[in-house]
Short mmCIF file of N, CA, C and O in Angstrom, two decimals:
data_model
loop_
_atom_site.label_atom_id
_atom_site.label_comp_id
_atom_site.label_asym_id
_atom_site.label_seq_id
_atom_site.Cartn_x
_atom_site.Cartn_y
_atom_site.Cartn_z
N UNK A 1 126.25 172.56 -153.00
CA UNK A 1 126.29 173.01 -151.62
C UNK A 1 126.34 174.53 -151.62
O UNK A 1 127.30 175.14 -152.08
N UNK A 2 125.35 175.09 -151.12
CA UNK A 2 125.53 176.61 -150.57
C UNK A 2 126.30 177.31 -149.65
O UNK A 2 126.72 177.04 -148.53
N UNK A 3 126.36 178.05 -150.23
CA UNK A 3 127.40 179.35 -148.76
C UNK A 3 126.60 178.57 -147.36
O UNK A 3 126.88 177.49 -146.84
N UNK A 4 125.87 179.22 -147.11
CA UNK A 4 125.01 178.54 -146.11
C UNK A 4 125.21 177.32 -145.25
O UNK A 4 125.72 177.00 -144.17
N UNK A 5 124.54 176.78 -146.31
CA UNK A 5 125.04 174.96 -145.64
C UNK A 5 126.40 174.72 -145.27
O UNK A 5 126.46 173.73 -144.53
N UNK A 6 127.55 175.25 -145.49
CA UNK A 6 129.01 175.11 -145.43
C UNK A 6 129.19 175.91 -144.33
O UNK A 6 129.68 175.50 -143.27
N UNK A 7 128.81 177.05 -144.55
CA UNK A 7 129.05 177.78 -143.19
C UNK A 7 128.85 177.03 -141.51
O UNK A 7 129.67 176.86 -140.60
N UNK A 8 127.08 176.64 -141.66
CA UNK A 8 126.57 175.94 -140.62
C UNK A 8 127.27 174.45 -140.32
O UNK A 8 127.23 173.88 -139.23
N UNK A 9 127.93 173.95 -141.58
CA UNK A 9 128.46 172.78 -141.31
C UNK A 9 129.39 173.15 -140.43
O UNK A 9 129.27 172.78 -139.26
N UNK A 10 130.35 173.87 -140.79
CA UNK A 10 131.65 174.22 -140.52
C UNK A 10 131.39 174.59 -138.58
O UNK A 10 131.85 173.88 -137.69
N UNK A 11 130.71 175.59 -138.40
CA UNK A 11 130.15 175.82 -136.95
C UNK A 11 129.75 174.78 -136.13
O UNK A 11 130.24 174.60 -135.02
N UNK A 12 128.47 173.75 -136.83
CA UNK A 12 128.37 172.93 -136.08
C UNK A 12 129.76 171.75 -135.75
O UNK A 12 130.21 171.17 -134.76
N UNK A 13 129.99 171.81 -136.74
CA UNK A 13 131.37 170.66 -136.68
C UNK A 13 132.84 170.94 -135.52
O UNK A 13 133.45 170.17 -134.78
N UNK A 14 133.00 172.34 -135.81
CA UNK A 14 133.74 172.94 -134.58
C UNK A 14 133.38 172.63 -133.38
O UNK A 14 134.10 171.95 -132.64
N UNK A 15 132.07 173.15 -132.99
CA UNK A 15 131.02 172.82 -131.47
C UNK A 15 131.28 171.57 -131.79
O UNK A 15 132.28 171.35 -131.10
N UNK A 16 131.04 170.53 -132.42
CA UNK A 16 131.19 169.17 -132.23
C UNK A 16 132.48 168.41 -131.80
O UNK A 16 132.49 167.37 -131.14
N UNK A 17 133.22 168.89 -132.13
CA UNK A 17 134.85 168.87 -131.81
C UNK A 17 135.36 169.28 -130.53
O UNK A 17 136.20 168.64 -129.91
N UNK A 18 134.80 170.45 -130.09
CA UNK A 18 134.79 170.66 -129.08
C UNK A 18 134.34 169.38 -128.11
O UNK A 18 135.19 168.70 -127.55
N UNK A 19 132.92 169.13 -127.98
CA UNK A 19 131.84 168.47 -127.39
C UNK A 19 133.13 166.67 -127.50
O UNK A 19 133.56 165.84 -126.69
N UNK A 20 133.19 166.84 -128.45
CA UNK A 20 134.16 165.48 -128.55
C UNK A 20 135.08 165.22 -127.91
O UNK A 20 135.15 164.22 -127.20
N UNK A 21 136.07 166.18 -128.03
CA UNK A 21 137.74 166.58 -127.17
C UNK A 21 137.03 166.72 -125.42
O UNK A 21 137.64 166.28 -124.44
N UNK A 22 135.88 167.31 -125.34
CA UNK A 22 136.00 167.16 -123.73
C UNK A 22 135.31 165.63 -123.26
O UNK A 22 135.71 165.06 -122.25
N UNK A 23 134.34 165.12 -124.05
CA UNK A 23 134.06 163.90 -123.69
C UNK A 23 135.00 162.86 -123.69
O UNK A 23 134.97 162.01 -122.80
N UNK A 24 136.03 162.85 -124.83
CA UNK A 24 136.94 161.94 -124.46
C UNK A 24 138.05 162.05 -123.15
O UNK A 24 138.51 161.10 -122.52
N UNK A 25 138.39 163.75 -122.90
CA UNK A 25 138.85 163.71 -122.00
C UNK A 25 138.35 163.24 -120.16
O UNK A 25 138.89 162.56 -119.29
N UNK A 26 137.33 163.88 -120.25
CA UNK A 26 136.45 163.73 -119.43
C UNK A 26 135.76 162.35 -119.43
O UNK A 26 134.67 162.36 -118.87
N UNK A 27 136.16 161.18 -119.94
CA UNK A 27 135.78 160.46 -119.93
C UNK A 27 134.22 160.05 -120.20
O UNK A 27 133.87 158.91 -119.91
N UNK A 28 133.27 160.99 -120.77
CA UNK A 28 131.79 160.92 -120.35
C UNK A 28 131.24 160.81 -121.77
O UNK A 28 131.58 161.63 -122.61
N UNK A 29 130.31 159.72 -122.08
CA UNK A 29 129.78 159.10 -123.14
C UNK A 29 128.74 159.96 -123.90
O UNK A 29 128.55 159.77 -125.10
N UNK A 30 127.93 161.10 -123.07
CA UNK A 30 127.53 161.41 -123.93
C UNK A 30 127.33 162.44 -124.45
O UNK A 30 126.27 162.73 -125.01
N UNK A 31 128.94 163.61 -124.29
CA UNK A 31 129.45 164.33 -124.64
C UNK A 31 129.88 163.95 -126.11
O UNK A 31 129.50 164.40 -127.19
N UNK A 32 130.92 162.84 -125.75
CA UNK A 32 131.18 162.35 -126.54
C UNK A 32 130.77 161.92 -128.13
O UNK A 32 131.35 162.06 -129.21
N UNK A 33 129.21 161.21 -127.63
CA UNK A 33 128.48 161.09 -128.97
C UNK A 33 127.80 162.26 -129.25
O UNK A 33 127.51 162.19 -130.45
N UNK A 34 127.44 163.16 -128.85
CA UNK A 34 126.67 164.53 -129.24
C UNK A 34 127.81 165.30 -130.02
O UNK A 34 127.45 166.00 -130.98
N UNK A 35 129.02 165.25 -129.74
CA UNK A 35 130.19 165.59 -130.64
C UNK A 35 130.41 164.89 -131.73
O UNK A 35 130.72 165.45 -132.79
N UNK A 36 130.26 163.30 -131.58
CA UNK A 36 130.44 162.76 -132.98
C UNK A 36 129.31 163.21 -133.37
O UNK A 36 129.54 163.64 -134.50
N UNK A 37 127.92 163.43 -133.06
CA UNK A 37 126.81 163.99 -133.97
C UNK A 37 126.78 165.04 -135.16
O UNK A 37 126.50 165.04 -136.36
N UNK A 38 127.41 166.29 -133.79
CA UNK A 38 127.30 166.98 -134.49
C UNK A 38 128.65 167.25 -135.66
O UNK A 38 128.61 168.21 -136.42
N UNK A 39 129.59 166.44 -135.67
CA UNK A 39 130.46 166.41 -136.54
C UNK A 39 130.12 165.76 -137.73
O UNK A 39 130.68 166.14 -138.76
N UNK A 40 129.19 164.73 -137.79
CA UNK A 40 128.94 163.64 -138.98
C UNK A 40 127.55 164.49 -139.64
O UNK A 40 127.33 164.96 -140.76
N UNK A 41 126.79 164.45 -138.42
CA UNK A 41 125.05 165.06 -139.18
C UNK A 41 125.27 166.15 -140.14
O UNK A 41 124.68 165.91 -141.19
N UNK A 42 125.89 167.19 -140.15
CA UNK A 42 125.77 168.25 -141.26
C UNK A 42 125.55 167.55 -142.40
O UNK A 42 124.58 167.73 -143.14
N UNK A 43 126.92 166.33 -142.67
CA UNK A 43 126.93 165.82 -143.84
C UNK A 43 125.72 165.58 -145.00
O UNK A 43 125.54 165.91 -146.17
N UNK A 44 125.00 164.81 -143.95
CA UNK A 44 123.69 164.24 -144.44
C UNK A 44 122.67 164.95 -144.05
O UNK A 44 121.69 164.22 -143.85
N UNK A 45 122.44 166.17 -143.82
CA UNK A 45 121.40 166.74 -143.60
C UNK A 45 121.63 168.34 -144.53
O UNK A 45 122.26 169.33 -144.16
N UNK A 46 120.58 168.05 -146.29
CA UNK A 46 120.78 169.40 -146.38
C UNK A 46 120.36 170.63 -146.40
O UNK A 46 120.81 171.70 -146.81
N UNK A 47 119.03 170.15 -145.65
CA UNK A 47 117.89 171.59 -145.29
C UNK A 47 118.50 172.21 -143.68
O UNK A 47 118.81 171.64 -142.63
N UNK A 48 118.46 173.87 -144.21
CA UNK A 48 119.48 174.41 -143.33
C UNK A 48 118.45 174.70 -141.84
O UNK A 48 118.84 175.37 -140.89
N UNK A 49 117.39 174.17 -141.89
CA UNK A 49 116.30 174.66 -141.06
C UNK A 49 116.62 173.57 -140.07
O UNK A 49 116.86 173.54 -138.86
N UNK A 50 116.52 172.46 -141.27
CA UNK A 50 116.61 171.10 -139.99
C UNK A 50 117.61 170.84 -139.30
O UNK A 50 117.70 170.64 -138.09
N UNK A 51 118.90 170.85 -140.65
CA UNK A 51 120.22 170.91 -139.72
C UNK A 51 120.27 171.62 -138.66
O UNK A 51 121.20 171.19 -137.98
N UNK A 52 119.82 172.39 -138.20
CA UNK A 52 120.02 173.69 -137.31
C UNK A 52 119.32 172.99 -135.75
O UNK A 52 119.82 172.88 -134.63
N UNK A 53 117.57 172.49 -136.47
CA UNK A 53 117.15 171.90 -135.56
C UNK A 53 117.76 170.49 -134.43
O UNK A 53 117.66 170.25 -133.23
N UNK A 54 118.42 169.77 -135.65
CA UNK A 54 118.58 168.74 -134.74
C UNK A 54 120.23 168.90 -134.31
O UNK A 54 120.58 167.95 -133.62
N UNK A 55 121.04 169.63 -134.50
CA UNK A 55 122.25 169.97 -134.35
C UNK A 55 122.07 170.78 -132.65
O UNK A 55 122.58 170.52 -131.57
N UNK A 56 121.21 171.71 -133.05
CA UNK A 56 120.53 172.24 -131.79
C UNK A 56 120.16 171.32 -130.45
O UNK A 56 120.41 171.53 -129.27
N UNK A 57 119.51 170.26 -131.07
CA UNK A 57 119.02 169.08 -129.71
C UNK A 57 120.69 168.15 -129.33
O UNK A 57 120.83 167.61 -128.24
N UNK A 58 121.37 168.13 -130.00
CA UNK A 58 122.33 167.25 -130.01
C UNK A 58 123.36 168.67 -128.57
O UNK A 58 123.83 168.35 -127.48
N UNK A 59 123.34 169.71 -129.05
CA UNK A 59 123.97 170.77 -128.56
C UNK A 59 123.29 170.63 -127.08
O UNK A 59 124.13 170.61 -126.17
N UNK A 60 121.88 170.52 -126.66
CA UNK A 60 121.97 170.62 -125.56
C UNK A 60 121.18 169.62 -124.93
O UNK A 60 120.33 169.89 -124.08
N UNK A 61 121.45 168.39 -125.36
CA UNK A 61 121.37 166.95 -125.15
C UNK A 61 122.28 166.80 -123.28
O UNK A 61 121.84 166.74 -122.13
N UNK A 62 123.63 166.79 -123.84
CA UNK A 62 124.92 166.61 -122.57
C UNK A 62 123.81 167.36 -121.48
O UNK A 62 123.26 166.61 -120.67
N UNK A 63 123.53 168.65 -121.45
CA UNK A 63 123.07 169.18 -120.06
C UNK A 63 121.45 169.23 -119.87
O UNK A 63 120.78 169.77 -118.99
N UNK A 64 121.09 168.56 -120.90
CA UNK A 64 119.83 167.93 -120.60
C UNK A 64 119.45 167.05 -119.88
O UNK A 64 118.45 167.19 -119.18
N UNK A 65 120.59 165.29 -119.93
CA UNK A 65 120.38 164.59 -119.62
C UNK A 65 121.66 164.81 -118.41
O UNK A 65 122.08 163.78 -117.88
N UNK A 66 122.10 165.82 -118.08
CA UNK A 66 122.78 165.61 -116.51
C UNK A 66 122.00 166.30 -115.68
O UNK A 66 122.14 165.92 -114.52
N UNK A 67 121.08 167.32 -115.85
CA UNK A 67 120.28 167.63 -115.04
C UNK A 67 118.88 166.79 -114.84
O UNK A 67 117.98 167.13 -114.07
N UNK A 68 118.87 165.64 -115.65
CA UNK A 68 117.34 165.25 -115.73
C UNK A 68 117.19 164.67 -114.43
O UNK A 68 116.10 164.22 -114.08
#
């Protein structure tokens, strides 16, 4: 594992935690799973391009699908 990849894990996983703690509070499902996303996906993802990419869609998933 690279500096890199650890770093971005670590960031996305925070934002994910975040995204988590308000969905559960807030009661709303798919805060919720875009937080478990982005907490689990780093794991298994170790190209830092892609991680980025789909960590990115997961990030603005929640206000994607409340404005749709």
């Amino acid at each position: 594992m690279n500096p890199n990849s650890l770093m971005l894990s670590f960031l996305f996983g925070t934002i994910g935690l975040g995204f988590f703690q308000y969905g559960r509070k807030a009661g709303r499902v798919v805060p919720l799973g875009a937080g478990l996303g982005l907490i689990i996906l780093p794991y298994f993802i170790t190209n830092l391009i892609a991680m980025s990419l789909v960590c990115a869609a997961l990030m603005a998933m929640p206000w994607v699908l409340r404005h749709a």
